Amino acid sequence: MVKRLALIAGTEVQCAEDSPVQARAHPNVLKATVWLNNLYHVKSGKTPEGVDLSVPLVYADRFRIRHPGVQWDANPPHVDGGSIERWEDANFRRCFQDILSGNWRQHDPYGLEHRLDARSSLYGRPSQATVFRTFQGWLAMSETAPTQGTLRVFPDVALSNAYTILRPFFRPTVPLDSADILDAKNWKFDISTPDFPGIRSQGTGFEGPMPTPDLHPHMRLEETMTSVPKVNPGDMVFWHCDVVHSVEMEHTGNNDSAVMYIPALPKTPQNSTYITKQLQTFLTGENPPDFAKAKEGTTYVGLGAEADIKEPISRIAMGLPIQVA
């Protein structure tokens, strides 16, 4: 039986059993994201108006199907949710104010205040999320183990944030391939150039941060990037929105490695505004607002429909009215 499903960022498929839209709106998935959302906190203890970490929202994202034996270079180490905006946008920059003021050890990656108004997309680049995701995540659709095209993560978000944010303000005084490149005396404070290592121009905007072993040697990415353990269909993996992550280049398994991206999204004024826009595209069968515009799928059999979403928590998460018997 082929059920209806939503257009997911330009990928139109038909699948048996649960569709992507039903998976994202499943009550158990949403309850898991509520737990994750509540790892964040406000220093003052007073929750800002329009914010409820216990009300989850659904963000329609993509899914990835990775064939075995294919070299994958599309997802080297990188950070989602904003590129040059981390420095350029005033509110986003305030998320890292302890780092920028020299108190990097006091940096709290789970501080909520400034993330609520941070603008992660200043240039309208397609596929750049404009919402605040507390955690990025995916649902496994296949059995996948290390070396089989799975996720890799840098294990310390506070350290990687400090290094990534401060890296543009320091320059090595020795060649990048020097055996002494890690020695602190071979680096100096330098704000004379506009370079942001790991930030790359793309179209009308930028992509990154994308740390590399050459440009970010102290992160020792070749040693520290860690593959997640083996997963089975139905398992979920989440990582903090600032975590440096990648997809393994090799896939030594025998079957496809497939995941469906499902982030944790709390109710905030910014997120609620996006969900309202996303609902309209869902109802008309178009791509979600953060992704390239497309209408060719509106006539496809298998599009997601409002009638597929029945549970109250699911309908609220998608911006739909609750059905009253």
mmCIF file of C-alpha atoms in Angstrom:
data_model
loop_
_atom_site.group_PDB
_atom_site.id
_atom_site.type_symbol
_atom_site.label_atom_id
_atom_site.label_comp_id
_atom_site.label_asym_id
_atom_site.label_seq_id
_atom_site.Cartn_x
_atom_site.Cartn_y
_atom_site.Cartn_z
ATOM 1 C CA MET A 1 0.000 0.000 0.000
ATOM 2 C CA VAL A 2 1.412 3.385 -0.967
ATOM 3 C CA LYS A 3 0.524 6.157 1.450
ATOM 4 C CA ARG A 4 0.653 9.889 0.961
ATOM 5 C CA LEU A 5 3.782 11.838 1.819
ATOM 6 C CA ALA A 6 5.044 15.383 1.602
ATOM 7 C CA LEU A 7 7.505 16.911 -0.787
ATOM 8 C CA ILE A 8 10.716 16.989 1.188
ATOM 9 C CA ALA A 9 13.057 19.680 -0.092
ATOM 10 C CA GLY A 10 12.756 18.720 -3.734
ATOM 11 C CA THR A 11 12.835 14.962 -3.208
ATOM 12 C CA GLU A 12 9.615 13.320 -4.335
ATOM 13 C CA VAL A 13 9.216 9.624 -3.567
ATOM 14 C CA GLN A 14 6.559 7.069 -2.848
ATOM 15 C CA CYS A 15 7.110 4.734 0.068
ATOM 16 C CA ALA A 16 5.170 1.978 1.733
ATOM 17 C CA GLU A 17 4.082 2.166 5.368
ATOM 18 C CA ASP A 18 4.997 5.375 7.189
ATOM 19 C CA SER A 19 5.596 8.443 5.069
ATOM 20 C CA PRO A 20 8.082 11.192 5.976
ATOM 21 C CA VAL A 21 5.356 13.588 7.036
ATOM 22 C CA GLN A 22 3.839 11.018 9.374
ATOM 23 C CA ALA A 23 7.235 10.142 10.839
ATOM 24 C CA ARG A 24 8.046 13.765 11.645
ATOM 25 C CA ALA A 25 4.665 14.308 13.246
ATOM 26 C CA HIS A 26 4.637 11.035 15.201
ATOM 27 C CA PRO A 27 3.793 11.713 18.874
ATOM 28 C CA ASN A 28 6.779 9.689 20.141
ATOM 29 C CA VAL A 29 9.197 11.615 17.934
ATOM 30 C CA LEU A 30 7.741 14.911 19.090
ATOM 31 C CA LYS A 31 7.943 13.871 22.753
ATOM 32 C CA ALA A 32 11.624 13.034 22.285
ATOM 33 C CA THR A 33 12.275 16.481 20.824
ATOM 34 C CA VAL A 34 10.509 18.104 23.789
ATOM 35 C CA TRP A 35 13.018 16.448 26.117
ATOM 36 C CA LEU A 36 15.855 17.739 23.973
ATOM 37 C CA ASN A 37 14.402 21.253 23.765
ATOM 38 C CA ASN A 38 14.268 21.438 27.544
ATOM 39 C CA LEU A 39 18.022 20.948 27.813
ATOM 40 C CA TYR A 40 18.180 24.644 26.915
ATOM 41 C CA HIS A 41 17.616 27.287 29.577
ATOM 42 C CA VAL A 42 17.382 30.990 30.287
ATOM 43 C CA LYS A 43 19.848 32.429 32.801
ATOM 44 C CA SER A 44 17.225 34.690 34.340
ATOM 45 C CA GLY A 45 14.874 31.745 34.758
ATOM 46 C CA LYS A 46 12.071 33.722 33.091
ATOM 47 C CA THR A 47 10.918 32.228 29.806
ATOM 48 C CA PRO A 48 10.524 34.896 27.095
ATOM 49 C CA GLU A 49 7.062 35.627 25.720
ATOM 50 C CA GLY A 50 5.974 33.320 22.918
ATOM 51 C CA VAL A 51 8.471 30.603 23.873
ATOM 52 C CA ASP A 52 7.455 27.152 25.098
ATOM 53 C CA LEU A 53 10.140 24.471 25.038
ATOM 54 C CA SER A 54 7.485 21.842 25.746
ATOM 55 C CA VAL A 55 5.559 22.582 22.556
ATOM 56 C CA PRO A 56 7.327 20.855 19.643
ATOM 57 C CA LEU A 57 7.064 21.972 16.025
ATOM 58 C CA VAL A 58 7.659 20.029 12.803
ATOM 59 C CA TYR A 59 10.332 21.182 10.340
ATOM 60 C CA ALA A 60 10.086 19.500 6.930
ATOM 61 C CA ASP A 61 13.630 18.620 5.893
ATOM 62 C CA ARG A 62 15.216 16.150 3.496
ATOM 63 C CA PHE A 63 16.260 12.543 3.614
ATOM 64 C CA ARG A 64 19.441 10.912 2.341
ATOM 65 C CA ILE A 65 19.886 7.570 0.623
ATOM 66 C CA ARG A 66 23.514 6.535 0.321
ATOM 67 C CA HIS A 67 24.463 3.692 -2.004
ATOM 68 C CA PRO A 68 27.261 1.322 -0.948
ATOM 69 C CA GLY A 69 30.682 1.646 -2.529
ATOM 70 C CA VAL A 70 30.142 5.258 -3.605
ATOM 71 C CA GLN A 71 32.654 7.876 -2.483
ATOM 72 C CA TRP A 72 30.768 10.664 -0.660
ATOM 73 C CA ASP A 73 32.419 14.078 -0.565
ATOM 74 C CA ALA A 74 29.273 16.193 -0.140
ATOM 75 C CA ASN A 75 29.316 16.444 3.665
ATOM 76 C CA PRO A 76 32.801 17.069 5.098
ATOM 77 C CA PRO A 77 33.039 18.424 8.674
ATOM 78 C CA HIS A 78 30.695 21.401 8.974
ATOM 79 C CA VAL A 79 28.202 23.192 11.226
ATOM 80 C CA ASP A 80 24.539 23.711 10.297
ATOM 81 C CA GLY A 81 22.303 26.682 10.987
ATOM 82 C CA GLY A 82 24.148 29.786 9.886
ATOM 83 C CA SER A 83 27.436 30.585 8.188
ATOM 84 C CA ILE A 84 29.019 34.055 8.229
ATOM 85 C CA GLU A 85 25.887 35.027 10.177
ATOM 86 C CA ARG A 86 27.557 33.731 13.341
ATOM 87 C CA TRP A 87 29.794 36.781 13.246
ATOM 88 C CA GLU A 88 27.753 39.194 11.124
ATOM 89 C CA ASP A 89 24.341 39.053 12.800
ATOM 90 C CA ALA A 90 24.374 40.919 16.122
ATOM 91 C CA ASN A 91 21.998 38.544 17.907
ATOM 92 C CA PHE A 92 23.717 35.426 16.603
ATOM 93 C CA ARG A 93 27.057 36.896 17.659
ATOM 94 C CA ARG A 94 25.732 37.395 21.189
ATOM 95 C CA CYS A 95 25.305 33.616 21.472
ATOM 96 C CA PHE A 96 29.088 33.542 21.631
ATOM 97 C CA GLN A 97 29.679 36.724 23.629
ATOM 98 C CA ASP A 98 31.569 34.928 26.415
ATOM 99 C CA ILE A 99 33.953 33.525 23.810
ATOM 100 C CA LEU A 100 34.449 36.872 22.082
ATOM 101 C CA SER A 101 35.017 38.656 25.390
ATOM 102 C CA GLY A 102 37.822 36.276 26.359
ATOM 103 C CA ASN A 103 35.806 34.096 28.751
ATOM 104 C CA TRP A 104 35.421 31.073 26.507
ATOM 105 C CA ARG A 105 35.282 28.673 29.452
ATOM 106 C CA GLN A 106 32.029 30.356 30.545
ATOM 107 C CA HIS A 107 30.410 29.786 27.150
ATOM 108 C CA ASP A 108 27.122 27.908 27.510
ATOM 109 C CA PRO A 109 26.018 26.210 24.279
ATOM 110 C CA TYR A 110 22.592 25.659 25.840
ATOM 111 C CA GLY A 111 21.894 29.299 26.629
ATOM 112 C CA LEU A 112 18.593 30.230 25.021
ATOM 113 C CA GLU A 113 18.244 34.010 25.170
ATOM 114 C CA HIS A 114 20.078 35.222 22.073
ATOM 115 C CA ARG A 115 19.298 32.203 19.920
ATOM 116 C CA LEU A 116 15.654 33.217 19.842
ATOM 117 C CA ASP A 117 16.350 36.276 17.693
ATOM 118 C CA ALA A 118 19.485 35.092 15.897
ATOM 119 C CA ARG A 119 19.244 35.328 12.118
ATOM 120 C CA SER A 120 20.890 32.275 10.604
ATOM 121 C CA SER A 121 20.113 33.271 7.010
ATOM 122 C CA LEU A 122 20.916 36.826 5.945
ATOM 123 C CA TYR A 123 21.352 36.131 2.234
ATOM 124 C CA GLY A 124 18.384 33.914 1.353
ATOM 125 C CA ARG A 125 20.514 30.992 0.235
ATOM 126 C CA PRO A 126 18.333 27.954 -0.638
ATOM 127 C CA SER A 127 18.498 25.060 1.836
ATOM 128 C CA GLN A 128 19.723 27.368 4.623
ATOM 129 C CA ALA A 129 17.492 26.884 7.657
ATOM 130 C CA THR A 130 15.900 30.076 8.954
ATOM 131 C CA VAL A 131 14.510 28.430 12.106
ATOM 132 C CA PHE A 132 16.066 27.739 15.496
ATOM 133 C CA ARG A 133 16.747 24.028 15.851
ATOM 134 C CA THR A 134 17.943 23.038 19.316
ATOM 135 C CA PHE A 135 19.239 19.781 17.875
ATOM 136 C CA GLN A 136 19.641 18.492 14.368
ATOM 137 C CA GLY A 137 18.726 14.840 14.017
ATOM 138 C CA TRP A 138 17.786 11.935 11.835
ATOM 139 C CA LEU A 139 15.686 8.800 11.880
ATOM 140 C CA ALA A 140 17.435 5.697 10.594
ATOM 141 C CA MET A 141 15.635 3.988 7.729
ATOM 142 C CA SER A 142 18.256 1.267 7.366
ATOM 143 C CA GLU A 143 20.762 -0.699 9.408
ATOM 144 C CA THR A 144 23.970 1.344 9.340
ATOM 145 C CA ALA A 145 27.238 0.914 11.230
ATOM 146 C CA PRO A 146 30.559 2.812 11.288
ATOM 147 C CA THR A 147 32.326 2.773 7.865
ATOM 148 C CA GLN A 148 28.908 2.328 6.222
ATOM 149 C CA GLY A 149 28.248 5.962 5.409
ATOM 150 C CA THR A 150 27.042 7.072 8.824
ATOM 151 C CA LEU A 151 27.301 10.303 10.808
ATOM 152 C CA ARG A 152 30.515 11.518 12.465
ATOM 153 C CA VAL A 153 30.641 14.187 15.176
ATOM 154 C CA PHE A 154 33.206 16.285 17.021
ATOM 155 C CA PRO A 155 32.771 15.290 20.686
ATOM 156 C CA ASP A 156 32.906 18.679 22.469
ATOM 157 C CA VAL A 157 30.582 21.470 21.324
ATOM 158 C CA ALA A 158 31.898 24.060 23.800
ATOM 159 C CA LEU A 159 35.484 23.610 22.621
ATOM 160 C CA SER A 160 34.598 23.568 18.931
ATOM 161 C CA ASN A 161 32.477 26.701 19.329
ATOM 162 C CA ALA A 162 35.334 28.543 21.025
ATOM 163 C CA TYR A 163 37.883 27.497 18.433
ATOM 164 C CA THR A 164 35.640 28.129 15.421
ATOM 165 C CA ILE A 165 34.493 31.568 16.585
ATOM 166 C CA LEU A 166 38.006 32.779 17.496
ATOM 167 C CA ARG A 167 39.869 31.205 14.564
ATOM 168 C CA PRO A 168 39.373 34.193 12.159
ATOM 169 C CA PHE A 169 41.283 36.452 14.540
ATOM 170 C CA PHE A 170 44.504 34.435 14.641
ATOM 171 C CA ARG A 171 47.132 33.633 12.008
ATOM 172 C CA PRO A 172 49.947 31.077 12.024
ATOM 173 C CA THR A 173 53.500 32.396 11.804
ATOM 174 C CA VAL A 174 54.789 29.107 10.410
ATOM 175 C CA PRO A 175 53.649 27.136 7.336
ATOM 176 C CA LEU A 176 50.428 25.188 7.819
ATOM 177 C CA ASP A 177 52.295 21.927 7.264
ATOM 178 C CA SER A 178 54.941 22.760 9.867
ATOM 179 C CA ALA A 179 55.552 20.168 12.571
ATOM 180 C CA ASP A 180 55.217 23.012 15.084
ATOM 181 C CA ILE A 181 51.864 24.303 13.868
ATOM 182 C CA LEU A 182 50.145 23.365 17.154
ATOM 183 C CA ASP A 183 52.545 25.367 19.309
ATOM 184 C CA ALA A 184 50.792 28.466 20.653
ATOM 185 C CA LYS A 185 53.883 30.630 20.139
ATOM 186 C CA ASN A 186 53.545 30.065 16.392
ATOM 187 C CA TRP A 187 50.193 31.880 16.256
ATOM 188 C CA LYS A 188 49.464 35.587 16.608
ATOM 189 C CA PHE A 189 46.433 37.806 17.001
ATOM 190 C CA ASP A 190 45.721 39.388 13.600
ATOM 191 C CA ILE A 191 42.605 41.261 12.458
ATOM 192 C CA SER A 192 44.203 42.858 9.413
ATOM 193 C CA THR A 193 42.465 40.597 6.860
ATOM 194 C CA PRO A 194 38.775 39.868 6.168
ATOM 195 C CA ASP A 195 39.368 36.112 5.908
ATOM 196 C CA PHE A 196 37.117 33.718 7.804
ATOM 197 C CA PRO A 197 38.764 30.284 7.577
ATOM 198 C CA GLY A 198 36.142 27.641 6.881
ATOM 199 C CA ILE A 199 33.599 30.063 5.413
ATOM 200 C CA ARG A 200 33.109 29.719 1.665
ATOM 201 C CA SER A 201 31.255 31.900 -0.801
ATOM 202 C CA GLN A 202 28.319 30.133 -2.434
ATOM 203 C CA GLY A 203 25.953 31.808 -4.857
ATOM 204 C CA THR A 204 24.468 34.873 -3.211
ATOM 205 C CA GLY A 205 25.600 33.848 0.268
ATOM 206 C CA PHE A 206 28.046 31.695 2.150
ATOM 207 C CA GLU A 207 28.404 28.146 3.436
ATOM 208 C CA GLY A 208 30.189 26.831 6.477
ATOM 209 C CA PRO A 209 31.686 26.882 9.001
ATOM 210 C CA MET A 210 33.585 23.990 7.427
ATOM 211 C CA PRO A 211 36.697 23.348 9.530
ATOM 212 C CA THR A 212 39.533 21.466 7.883
ATOM 213 C CA PRO A 213 42.708 19.823 9.242
ATOM 214 C CA ASP A 214 44.826 22.487 7.524
ATOM 215 C CA LEU A 215 42.877 25.577 8.557
ATOM 216 C CA HIS A 216 41.824 24.326 12.011
ATOM 217 C CA PRO A 217 44.767 22.133 13.036
ATOM 218 C CA HIS A 218 44.145 22.213 16.795
ATOM 219 C CA MET A 219 40.797 20.460 16.349
ATOM 220 C CA ARG A 220 42.742 17.420 15.049
ATOM 221 C CA LEU A 221 39.730 16.422 13.004
ATOM 222 C CA GLU A 222 41.353 13.339 11.523
ATOM 223 C CA GLU A 223 41.598 11.915 15.044
ATOM 224 C CA THR A 224 38.634 13.420 16.875
ATOM 225 C CA MET A 225 35.705 13.024 14.459
ATOM 226 C CA THR A 226 33.798 10.052 15.867
ATOM 227 C CA SER A 227 31.323 7.807 14.063
ATOM 228 C CA VAL A 228 28.023 7.140 15.811
ATOM 229 C CA PRO A 229 27.387 3.518 16.869
ATOM 230 C CA LYS A 230 25.439 1.053 14.763
ATOM 231 C CA VAL A 231 21.777 1.983 14.262
ATOM 232 C CA ASN A 232 18.762 -0.017 13.184
ATOM 233 C CA PRO A 233 15.640 1.174 11.352
ATOM 234 C CA GLY A 234 13.640 3.344 13.720
ATOM 235 C CA ASP A 235 16.624 4.474 15.809
ATOM 236 C CA MET A 236 17.129 8.237 16.094
ATOM 237 C CA VAL A 237 20.326 10.249 16.472
ATOM 238 C CA PHE A 238 20.440 13.887 17.587
ATOM 239 C CA TRP A 239 23.307 16.351 17.860
ATOM 240 C CA HIS A 240 23.495 19.915 19.221
ATOM 241 C CA CYS A 241 22.866 22.583 16.593
ATOM 242 C CA ASP A 242 26.466 23.855 16.852
ATOM 243 C CA VAL A 243 28.185 20.449 16.706
ATOM 244 C CA VAL A 244 30.745 19.935 13.942
ATOM 245 C CA HIS A 245 29.586 16.871 12.025
ATOM 246 C CA SER A 246 30.117 15.062 8.745
ATOM 247 C CA VAL A 247 29.067 12.024 6.751
ATOM 248 C CA GLU A 248 31.610 9.248 6.345
ATOM 249 C CA MET A 249 33.259 9.338 2.935
ATOM 250 C CA GLU A 250 33.323 5.567 2.623
ATOM 251 C CA HIS A 251 30.446 3.101 2.628
ATOM 252 C CA THR A 252 31.795 -0.424 2.938
ATOM 253 C CA GLY A 253 28.425 -2.060 3.591
ATOM 254 C CA ASN A 254 26.298 -4.053 1.191
ATOM 255 C CA ASN A 255 23.054 -2.092 1.378
ATOM 256 C CA ASP A 256 21.852 1.491 1.136
ATOM 257 C CA SER A 257 22.424 3.763 4.123
ATOM 258 C CA ALA A 258 19.265 5.850 4.501
ATOM 259 C CA VAL A 259 18.213 8.469 7.026
ATOM 260 C CA MET A 260 15.363 10.972 7.329
ATOM 261 C CA TYR A 261 16.318 14.337 8.818
ATOM 262 C CA ILE A 262 14.114 15.292 11.778
ATOM 263 C CA PRO A 263 15.364 18.128 13.999
ATOM 264 C CA ALA A 264 14.142 19.280 17.410
ATOM 265 C CA LEU A 265 12.208 22.510 16.989
ATOM 266 C CA PRO A 266 10.634 24.358 19.952
ATOM 267 C CA LYS A 267 7.859 26.901 19.872
ATOM 268 C CA THR A 268 9.392 30.367 19.549
ATOM 269 C CA PRO A 269 8.059 33.480 17.778
ATOM 270 C CA GLN A 270 10.515 32.977 14.907
ATOM 271 C CA ASN A 271 9.753 29.270 14.565
ATOM 272 C CA SER A 272 5.993 29.804 14.809
ATOM 273 C CA THR A 273 6.128 32.322 11.973
ATOM 274 C CA TYR A 274 7.985 29.808 9.823
ATOM 275 C CA ILE A 275 5.530 27.000 10.619
ATOM 276 C CA THR A 276 2.675 29.188 9.401
ATOM 277 C CA LYS A 277 4.444 29.651 6.060
ATOM 278 C CA GLN A 278 5.427 25.982 5.897
ATOM 279 C CA LEU A 279 1.819 24.923 6.448
ATOM 280 C CA GLN A 280 0.726 26.780 3.332
ATOM 281 C CA THR A 281 3.314 24.993 1.202
ATOM 282 C CA PHE A 282 2.349 21.672 2.753
ATOM 283 C CA LEU A 283 -1.318 22.190 1.890
ATOM 284 C CA THR A 284 -0.481 23.137 -1.710
ATOM 285 C CA GLY A 285 2.186 20.460 -2.233
ATOM 286 C CA GLU A 286 5.065 22.887 -2.709
ATOM 287 C CA ASN A 287 8.570 22.755 -1.256
ATOM 288 C CA PRO A 288 8.980 24.166 2.270
ATOM 289 C CA PRO A 289 9.973 27.873 2.427
ATOM 290 C CA ASP A 290 13.640 27.221 3.289
ATOM 291 C CA PHE A 291 14.178 25.198 0.127
ATOM 292 C CA ALA A 292 14.210 25.854 -3.605
ATOM 293 C CA LYS A 293 10.786 26.675 -4.957
ATOM 294 C CA ALA A 294 9.115 23.924 -6.962
ATOM 295 C CA LYS A 295 5.539 23.116 -7.927
ATOM 296 C CA GLU A 296 6.065 20.198 -10.265
ATOM 297 C CA GLY A 297 5.177 17.758 -7.508
ATOM 298 C CA THR A 298 1.710 19.161 -6.869
ATOM 299 C CA THR A 299 0.117 16.657 -9.250
ATOM 300 C CA TYR A 300 2.000 13.646 -7.884
ATOM 301 C CA VAL A 301 0.188 10.758 -6.245
ATOM 302 C CA GLY A 302 1.407 10.358 -2.690
ATOM 303 C CA LEU A 303 1.532 13.929 -1.415
ATOM 304 C CA GLY A 304 0.969 14.451 2.272
ATOM 305 C CA ALA A 305 -2.507 15.574 3.279
ATOM 306 C CA GLU A 306 -4.008 17.190 6.345
ATOM 307 C CA ALA A 307 -6.156 14.109 6.894
ATOM 308 C CA ASP A 308 -2.981 12.070 7.519
ATOM 309 C CA ILE A 309 -2.263 14.068 10.693
ATOM 310 C CA LYS A 310 -4.685 13.064 13.431
ATOM 311 C CA GLU A 311 -3.073 13.339 16.890
ATOM 312 C CA PRO A 312 -3.471 16.730 18.644
ATOM 313 C CA ILE A 313 0.259 17.046 19.415
ATOM 314 C CA SER A 314 0.998 16.353 15.749
ATOM 315 C CA ARG A 315 -1.516 18.838 14.384
ATOM 316 C CA ILE A 316 -0.311 21.591 16.720
ATOM 317 C CA ALA A 317 3.272 20.857 15.681
ATOM 318 C CA MET A 318 2.364 21.375 12.040
ATOM 319 C CA GLY A 319 0.231 24.453 12.632
ATOM 320 C CA LEU A 320 -3.030 22.652 11.922
ATOM 321 C CA PRO A 321 -6.236 23.213 13.906
ATOM 322 C CA ILE A 322 -7.145 20.527 16.417
ATOM 323 C CA GLN A 323 -10.073 18.396 15.324
ATOM 324 C CA VAL A 324 -13.020 18.369 17.698
ATOM 325 C CA ALA A 325 -15.287 15.343 17.649
#
